[in-house]
Coordinates of C-alpha atoms and ligand atoms in Angstrom, one line a residue:
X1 CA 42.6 -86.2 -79.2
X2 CA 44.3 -84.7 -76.0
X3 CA 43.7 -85.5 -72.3
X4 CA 40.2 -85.4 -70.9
X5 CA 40.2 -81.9 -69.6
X6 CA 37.7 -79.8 -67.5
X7 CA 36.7 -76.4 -69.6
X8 CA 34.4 -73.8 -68.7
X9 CA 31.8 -74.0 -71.0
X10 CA 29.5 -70.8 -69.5
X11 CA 29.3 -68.2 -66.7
X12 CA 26.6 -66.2 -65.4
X13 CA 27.3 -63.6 -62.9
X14 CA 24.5 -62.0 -60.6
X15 CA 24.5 -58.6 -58.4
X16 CA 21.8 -57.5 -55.9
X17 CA 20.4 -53.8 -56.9
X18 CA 21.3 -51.8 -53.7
X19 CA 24.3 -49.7 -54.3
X20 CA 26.3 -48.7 -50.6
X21 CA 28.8 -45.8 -52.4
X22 CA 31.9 -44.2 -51.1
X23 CA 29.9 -40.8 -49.7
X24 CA 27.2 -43.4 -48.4
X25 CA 29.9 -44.8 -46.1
X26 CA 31.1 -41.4 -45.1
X27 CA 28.0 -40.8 -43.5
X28 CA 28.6 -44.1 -41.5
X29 CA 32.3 -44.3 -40.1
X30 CA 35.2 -41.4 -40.1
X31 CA 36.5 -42.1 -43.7
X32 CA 36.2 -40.8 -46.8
X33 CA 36.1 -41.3 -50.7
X34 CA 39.8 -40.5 -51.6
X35 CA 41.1 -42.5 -48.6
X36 CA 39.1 -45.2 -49.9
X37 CA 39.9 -45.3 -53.4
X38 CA 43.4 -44.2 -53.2
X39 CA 44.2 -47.0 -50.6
X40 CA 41.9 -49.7 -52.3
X41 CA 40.4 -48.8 -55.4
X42 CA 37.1 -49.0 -54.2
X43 CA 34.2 -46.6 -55.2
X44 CA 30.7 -48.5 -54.5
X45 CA 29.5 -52.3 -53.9
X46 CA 26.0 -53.9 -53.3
X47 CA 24.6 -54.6 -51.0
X48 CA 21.2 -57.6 -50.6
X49 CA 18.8 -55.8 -48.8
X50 CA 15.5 -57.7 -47.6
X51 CA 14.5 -59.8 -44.7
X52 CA 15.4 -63.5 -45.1
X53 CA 17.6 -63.0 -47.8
X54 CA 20.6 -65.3 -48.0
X55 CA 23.5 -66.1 -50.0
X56 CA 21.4 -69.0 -51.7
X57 CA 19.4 -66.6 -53.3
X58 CA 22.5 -64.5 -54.9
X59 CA 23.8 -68.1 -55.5
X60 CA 20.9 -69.0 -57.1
X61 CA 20.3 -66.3 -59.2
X62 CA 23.5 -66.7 -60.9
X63 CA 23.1 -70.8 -61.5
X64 CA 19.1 -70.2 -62.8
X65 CA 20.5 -67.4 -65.2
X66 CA 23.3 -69.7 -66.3
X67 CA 21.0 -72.7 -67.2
X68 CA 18.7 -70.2 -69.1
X69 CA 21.6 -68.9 -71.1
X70 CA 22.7 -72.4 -71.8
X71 CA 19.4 -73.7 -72.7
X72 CA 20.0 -76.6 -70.0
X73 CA 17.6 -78.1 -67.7
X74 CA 18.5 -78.2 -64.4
X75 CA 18.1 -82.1 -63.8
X76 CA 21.2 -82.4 -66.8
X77 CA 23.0 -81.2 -63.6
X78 CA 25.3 -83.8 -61.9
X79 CA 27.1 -82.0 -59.4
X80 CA 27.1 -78.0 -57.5
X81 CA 29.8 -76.8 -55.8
X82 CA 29.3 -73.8 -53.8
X83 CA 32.1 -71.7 -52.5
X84 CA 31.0 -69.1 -49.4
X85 CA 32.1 -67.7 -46.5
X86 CA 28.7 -67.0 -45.8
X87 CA 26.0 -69.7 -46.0
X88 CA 22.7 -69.7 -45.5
X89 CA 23.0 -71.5 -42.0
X90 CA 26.5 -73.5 -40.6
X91 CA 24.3 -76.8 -42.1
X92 CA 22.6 -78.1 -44.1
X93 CA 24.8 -77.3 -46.8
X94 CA 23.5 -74.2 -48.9
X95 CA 24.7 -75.8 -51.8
X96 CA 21.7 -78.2 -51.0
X97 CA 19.3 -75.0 -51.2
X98 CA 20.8 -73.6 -54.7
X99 CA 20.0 -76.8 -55.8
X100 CA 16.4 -77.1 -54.7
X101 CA 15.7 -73.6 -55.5
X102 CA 16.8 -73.8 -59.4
X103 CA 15.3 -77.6 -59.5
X104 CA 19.0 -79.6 -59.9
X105 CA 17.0 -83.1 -58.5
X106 CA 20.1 -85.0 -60.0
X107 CA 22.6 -83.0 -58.7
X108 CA 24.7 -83.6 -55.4
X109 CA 25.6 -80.8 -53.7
X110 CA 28.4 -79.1 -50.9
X111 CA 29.8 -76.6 -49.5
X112 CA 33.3 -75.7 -50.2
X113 CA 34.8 -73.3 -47.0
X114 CA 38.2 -71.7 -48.2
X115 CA 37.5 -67.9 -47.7
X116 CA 38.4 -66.2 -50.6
X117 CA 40.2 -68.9 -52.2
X118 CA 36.8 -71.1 -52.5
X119 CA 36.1 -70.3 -55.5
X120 CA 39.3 -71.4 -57.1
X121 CA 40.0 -74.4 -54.9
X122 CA 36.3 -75.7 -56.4
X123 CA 37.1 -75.5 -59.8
X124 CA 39.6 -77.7 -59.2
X125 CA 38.1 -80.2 -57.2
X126 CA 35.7 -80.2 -60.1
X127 CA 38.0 -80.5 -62.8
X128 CA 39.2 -83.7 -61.5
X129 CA 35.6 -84.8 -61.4
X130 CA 35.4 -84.5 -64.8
X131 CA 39.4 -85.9 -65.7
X132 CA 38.6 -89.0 -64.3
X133 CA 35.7 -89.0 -66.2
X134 CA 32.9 -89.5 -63.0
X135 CA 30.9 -86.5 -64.1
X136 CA 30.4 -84.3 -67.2
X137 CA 28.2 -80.8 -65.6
X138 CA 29.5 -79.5 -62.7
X139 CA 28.2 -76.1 -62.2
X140 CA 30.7 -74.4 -59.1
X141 CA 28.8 -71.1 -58.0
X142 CA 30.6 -68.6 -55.7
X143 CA 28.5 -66.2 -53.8
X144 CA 28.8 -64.1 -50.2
X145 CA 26.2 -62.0 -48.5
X146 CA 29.1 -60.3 -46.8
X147 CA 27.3 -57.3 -45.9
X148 CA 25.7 -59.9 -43.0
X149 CA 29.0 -60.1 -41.3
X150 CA 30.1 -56.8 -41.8
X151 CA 31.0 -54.3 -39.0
X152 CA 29.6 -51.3 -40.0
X153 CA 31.3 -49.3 -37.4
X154 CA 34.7 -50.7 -38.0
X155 CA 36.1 -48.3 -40.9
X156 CA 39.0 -50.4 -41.8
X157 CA 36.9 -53.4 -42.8
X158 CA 33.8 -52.1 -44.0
X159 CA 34.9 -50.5 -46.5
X160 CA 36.0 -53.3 -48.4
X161 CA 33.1 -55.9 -48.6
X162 CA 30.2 -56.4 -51.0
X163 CA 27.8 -58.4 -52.0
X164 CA 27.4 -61.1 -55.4
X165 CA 27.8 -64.3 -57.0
X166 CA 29.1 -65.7 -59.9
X167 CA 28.6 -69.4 -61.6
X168 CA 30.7 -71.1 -63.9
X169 CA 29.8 -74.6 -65.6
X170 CA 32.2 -77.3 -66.1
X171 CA 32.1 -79.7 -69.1
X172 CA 35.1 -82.6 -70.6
X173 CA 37.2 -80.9 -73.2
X174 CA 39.4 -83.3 -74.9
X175 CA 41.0 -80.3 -77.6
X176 CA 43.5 -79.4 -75.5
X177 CA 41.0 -76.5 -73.3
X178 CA 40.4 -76.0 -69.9
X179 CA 42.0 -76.5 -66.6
X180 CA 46.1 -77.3 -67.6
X181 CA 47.6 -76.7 -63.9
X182 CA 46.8 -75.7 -60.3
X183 CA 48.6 -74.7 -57.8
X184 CA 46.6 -74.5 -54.4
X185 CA 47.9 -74.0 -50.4
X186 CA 47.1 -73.2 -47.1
X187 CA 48.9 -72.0 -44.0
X188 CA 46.6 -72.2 -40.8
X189 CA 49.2 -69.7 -38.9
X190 CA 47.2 -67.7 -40.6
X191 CA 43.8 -68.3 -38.9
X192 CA 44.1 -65.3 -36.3
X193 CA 44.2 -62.3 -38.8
X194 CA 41.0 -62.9 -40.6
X195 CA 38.6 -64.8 -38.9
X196 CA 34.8 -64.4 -37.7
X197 CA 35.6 -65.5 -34.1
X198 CA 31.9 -67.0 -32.9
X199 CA 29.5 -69.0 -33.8
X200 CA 31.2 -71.9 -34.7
X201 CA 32.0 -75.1 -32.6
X202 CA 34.9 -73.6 -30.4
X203 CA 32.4 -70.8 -29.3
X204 CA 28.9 -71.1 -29.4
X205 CA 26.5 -67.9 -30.1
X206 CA 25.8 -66.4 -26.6
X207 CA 25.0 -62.5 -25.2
X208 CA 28.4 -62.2 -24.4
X209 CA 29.5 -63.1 -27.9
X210 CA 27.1 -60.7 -29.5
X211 CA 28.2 -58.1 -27.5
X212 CA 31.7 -58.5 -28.2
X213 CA 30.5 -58.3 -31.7
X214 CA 32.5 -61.6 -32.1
X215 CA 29.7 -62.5 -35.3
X216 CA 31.1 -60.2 -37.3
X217 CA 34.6 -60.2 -39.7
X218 CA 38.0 -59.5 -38.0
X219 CA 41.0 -58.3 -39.9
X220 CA 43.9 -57.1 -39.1
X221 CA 44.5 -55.4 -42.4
X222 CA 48.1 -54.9 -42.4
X223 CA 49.2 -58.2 -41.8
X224 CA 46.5 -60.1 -43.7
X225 CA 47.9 -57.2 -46.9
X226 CA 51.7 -58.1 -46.3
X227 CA 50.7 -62.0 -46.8
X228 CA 48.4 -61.4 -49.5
X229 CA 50.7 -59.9 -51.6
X230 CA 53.5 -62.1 -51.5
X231 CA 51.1 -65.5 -51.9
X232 CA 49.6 -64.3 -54.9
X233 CA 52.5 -63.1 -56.9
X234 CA 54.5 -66.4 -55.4
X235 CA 51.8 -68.6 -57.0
X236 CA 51.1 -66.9 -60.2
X237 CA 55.1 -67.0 -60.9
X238 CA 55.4 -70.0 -60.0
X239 CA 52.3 -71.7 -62.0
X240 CA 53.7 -69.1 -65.3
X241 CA 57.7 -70.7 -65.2
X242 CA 56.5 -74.0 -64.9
X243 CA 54.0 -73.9 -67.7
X244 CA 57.0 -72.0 -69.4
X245 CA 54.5 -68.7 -69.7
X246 CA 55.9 -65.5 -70.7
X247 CA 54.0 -62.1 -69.7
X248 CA 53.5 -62.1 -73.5
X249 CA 51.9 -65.5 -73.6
X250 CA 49.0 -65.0 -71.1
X251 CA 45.9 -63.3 -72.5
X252 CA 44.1 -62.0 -68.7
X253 CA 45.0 -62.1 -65.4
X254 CA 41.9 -63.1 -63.6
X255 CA 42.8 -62.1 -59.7
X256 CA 40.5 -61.9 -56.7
X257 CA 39.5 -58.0 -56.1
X258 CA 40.3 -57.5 -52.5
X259 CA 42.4 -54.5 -53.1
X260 CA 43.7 -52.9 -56.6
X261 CA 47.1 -52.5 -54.3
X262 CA 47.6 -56.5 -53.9
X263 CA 46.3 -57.0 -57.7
X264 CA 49.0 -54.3 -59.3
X265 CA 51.7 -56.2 -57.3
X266 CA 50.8 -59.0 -58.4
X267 CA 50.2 -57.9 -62.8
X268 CA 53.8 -56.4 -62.1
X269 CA 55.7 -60.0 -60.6
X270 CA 54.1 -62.1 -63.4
X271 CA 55.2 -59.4 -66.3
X272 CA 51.3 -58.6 -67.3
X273 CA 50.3 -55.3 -68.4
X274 CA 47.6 -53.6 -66.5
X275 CA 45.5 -53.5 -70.2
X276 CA 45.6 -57.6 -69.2
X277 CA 44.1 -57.8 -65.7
X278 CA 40.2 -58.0 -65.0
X279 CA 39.5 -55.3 -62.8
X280 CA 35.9 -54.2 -61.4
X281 CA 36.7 -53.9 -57.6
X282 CA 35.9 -50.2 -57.9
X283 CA 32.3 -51.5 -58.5
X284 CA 32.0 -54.7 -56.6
X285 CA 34.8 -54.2 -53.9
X286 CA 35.5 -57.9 -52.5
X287 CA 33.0 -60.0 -52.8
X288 CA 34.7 -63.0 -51.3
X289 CA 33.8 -65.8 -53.3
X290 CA 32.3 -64.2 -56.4
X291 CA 34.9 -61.9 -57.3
X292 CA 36.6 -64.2 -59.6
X293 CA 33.4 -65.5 -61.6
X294 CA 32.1 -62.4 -61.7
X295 CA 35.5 -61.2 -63.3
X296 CA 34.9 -63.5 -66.2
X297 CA 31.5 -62.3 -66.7
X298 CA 31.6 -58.9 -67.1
X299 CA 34.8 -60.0 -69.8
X300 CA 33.3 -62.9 -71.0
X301 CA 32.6 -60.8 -75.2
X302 CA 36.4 -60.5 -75.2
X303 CA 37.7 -63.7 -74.3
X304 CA 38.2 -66.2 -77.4
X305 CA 38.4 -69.5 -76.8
X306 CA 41.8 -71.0 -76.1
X307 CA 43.0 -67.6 -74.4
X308 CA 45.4 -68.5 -72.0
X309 CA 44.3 -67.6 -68.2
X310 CA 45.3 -67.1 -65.1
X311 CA 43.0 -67.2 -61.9
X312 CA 44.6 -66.3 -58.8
X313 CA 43.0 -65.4 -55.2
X314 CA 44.1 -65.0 -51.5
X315 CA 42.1 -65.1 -48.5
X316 CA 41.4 -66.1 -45.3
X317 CA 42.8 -69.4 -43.3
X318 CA 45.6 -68.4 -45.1
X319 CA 44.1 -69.8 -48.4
X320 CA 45.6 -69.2 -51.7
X321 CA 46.7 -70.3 -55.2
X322 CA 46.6 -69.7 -59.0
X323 CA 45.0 -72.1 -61.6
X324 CA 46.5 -71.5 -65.5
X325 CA 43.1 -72.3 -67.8
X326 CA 42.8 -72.4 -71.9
X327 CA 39.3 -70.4 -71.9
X328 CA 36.5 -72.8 -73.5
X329 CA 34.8 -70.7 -76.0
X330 CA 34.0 -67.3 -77.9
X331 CA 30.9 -65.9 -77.0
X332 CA 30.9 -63.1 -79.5
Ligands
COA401 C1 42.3 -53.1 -44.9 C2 43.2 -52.2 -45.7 C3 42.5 -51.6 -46.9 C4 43.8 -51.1 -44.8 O1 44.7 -50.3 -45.6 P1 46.1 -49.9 -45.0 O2 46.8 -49.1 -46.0 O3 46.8 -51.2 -44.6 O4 45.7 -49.1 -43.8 P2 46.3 -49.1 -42.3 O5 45.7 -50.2 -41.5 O6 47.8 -49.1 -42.4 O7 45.9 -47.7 -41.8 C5 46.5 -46.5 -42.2 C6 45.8 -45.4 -41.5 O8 44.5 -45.2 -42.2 C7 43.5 -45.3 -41.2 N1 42.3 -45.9 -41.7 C8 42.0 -47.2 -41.7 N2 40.8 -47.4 -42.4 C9 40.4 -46.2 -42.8 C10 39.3 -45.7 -43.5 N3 38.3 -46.5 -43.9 N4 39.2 -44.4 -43.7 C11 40.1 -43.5 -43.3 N5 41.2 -43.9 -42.6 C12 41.4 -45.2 -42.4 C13 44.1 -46.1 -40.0 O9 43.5 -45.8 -38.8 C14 45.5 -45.6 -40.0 O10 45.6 -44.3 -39.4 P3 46.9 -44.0 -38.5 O11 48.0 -44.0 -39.4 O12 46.5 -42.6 -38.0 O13 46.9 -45.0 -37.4 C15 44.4 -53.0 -46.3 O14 45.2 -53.4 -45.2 C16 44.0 -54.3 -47.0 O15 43.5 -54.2 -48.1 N6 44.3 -55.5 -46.4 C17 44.2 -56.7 -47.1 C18 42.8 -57.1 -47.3 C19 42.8 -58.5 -48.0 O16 43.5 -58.7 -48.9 N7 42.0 -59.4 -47.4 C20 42.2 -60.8 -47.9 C21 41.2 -61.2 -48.8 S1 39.6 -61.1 -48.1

């Protein structure tokens, strides 16, 4: 018997229906489908359409649809974390809401705000949940209705967002699987390149806000790429030497799908064939927190359990790391 580890024991991944293509954006801003693809990768992302919709409900879509495929109950639930950019409302937490919504009466429940990195910075504060032997079913759900603070008139970050969420459940492994190493940071210099600049405490919804359209995402692409690049390749070398990982030794690259530019760089630092790296941005684009679980989804047939793993994200605050995983299970 090994250490008491935190392995993913199931994931369950949920799109809305409404596709917003390349030629659909055309028609919105001046750009167009090869600028798009050839500067991103992107070709199409959804998009949750209907009035009163939240991220809650793309949240919990994917936690109801991962308790049916696990043949759990919702009140064997001890603990949801939910990463977002986007919640339902500043508070209550929406992690509160998933949890009503899908019945986890047992479960408490938060909100975990690291931009894009959310998702990866709750899997490990849930991992050590489960080391320390507190709680054994954590279910961390990312999701982001990002198309609610979208610009659609600004072509340089519209372009980019979708919509989705993706859960993954947590459970003690004591064979050696799961979560073997983190390496997580945060560089608040970063706050001014991507940020949504109102609403918050510092300034407070007013006319003059919404007309500055201060609600809605602002990046300054260039800079927020240049960062990007070198904190995600930083991380994911780092976490592979001292783990004594070889390009050879690591079975996928799991990395956040902001822009197939940042993801190639960062295959190529870590010596990992493109054939190795989960890539559905040209379907998705970035959706912020779910891009990662959604990743090991749509791959989830052709991992085997024990597959070695690496996640890796960067986003907004500056936010970013790389967690090395043993995959829990074969699903085949
Ligand atoms: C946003 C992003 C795609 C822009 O790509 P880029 O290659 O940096 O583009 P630039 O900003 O240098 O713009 C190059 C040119 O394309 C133009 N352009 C920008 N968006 C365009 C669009 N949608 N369609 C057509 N042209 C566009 C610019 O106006 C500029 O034109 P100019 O040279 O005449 O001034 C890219 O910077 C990016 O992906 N950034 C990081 C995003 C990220 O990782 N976020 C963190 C996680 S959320």
């Amino acid at each position: 018997m090994t250490k008491l580890r935190a392995a993913i024991t199931g994931v369950q991944g949920y799109v809305p229906d409404y596709v917003l293509t390349n030629q659909e954006l055309e028609g919105m801003v001046d750009t167009n489908d090869e600028w798009i693809t050839t500067r991103t990768g992107i070709k199409e992302r959804r998009i949750l359409k209907g009035e009163g919709l939240g991220s809650s409900d793309l949240g919990a879509a994917a936690v109801q649809a991962l308790l049916d495929k696990k043949g759990l109950s919702a009140e064997e639930i001890d603990c949801i974390i939910f990463a977002t950019a986007t919640p339902d409302m500043i508070f209550p937490a929406t992690a509160c809401i998933i949890a009503d919504k899908v019945g986890a009466k047992n479960a408490f429940a938060y909100d975990l705000m690291a931009a894009c990195s959310g998702f990866l910075f709750s899997v490990l504060t849930a991992s050590k949940y489960i080391e320390t032997g507190t709680y054994q079913k954590i279910i961390v759900v990312g999701a982001d209705k990002m198309s609610s603070i979208v610009d659609y008139t600004d072509r340089q970050t519209c372009i980019i967002f979708g919509d989705g969420a993706g859960a993954v459940l947590l459970e003690p492994d004591t064979n050696g699987l799961g979560v073997q190493d983190a390496i997580l940071k945060s560089n608040g210099e970063g706050r001014h390149y991507l940020k949504m600049t109102a609403g918050g405490s510092v300034k407070p919804a007013s006319s003059e806000t919404i007309a500055n359209k201060e609600h809605f995402i602002h990046q300054e692409g260039q800079t927020v790429f240049k960062f990007a690049v070198k904190g995600m390749a930083d991380v994911s070398a780092e976490i592979m030497e001292r783990n004594q990982l070889k390009g050879e030794d690591i079975a996928w690259l799991v990395p956040h799908q902001a822009n197939k530019r940042i993801i190639d760089a960062t295959a190529n630092r870590m010596g990992v064939g493109t054939e190795k790296v989960m890539l559905n941005i040209q379907r998705y684009g970035n959706t912020t927190n779910a891009t990662i679980p959604l990743c090991l989804w749509e791959w989830e047939k052709q991992l085997n359990k024990g597959d070695n793993l690496i996640l890796a994200a960067f986003g907004g605050g500056f936010t970013w790391g790389s967690i090395y995983l043993k995959w829990g299970y074969d699903s085949k």
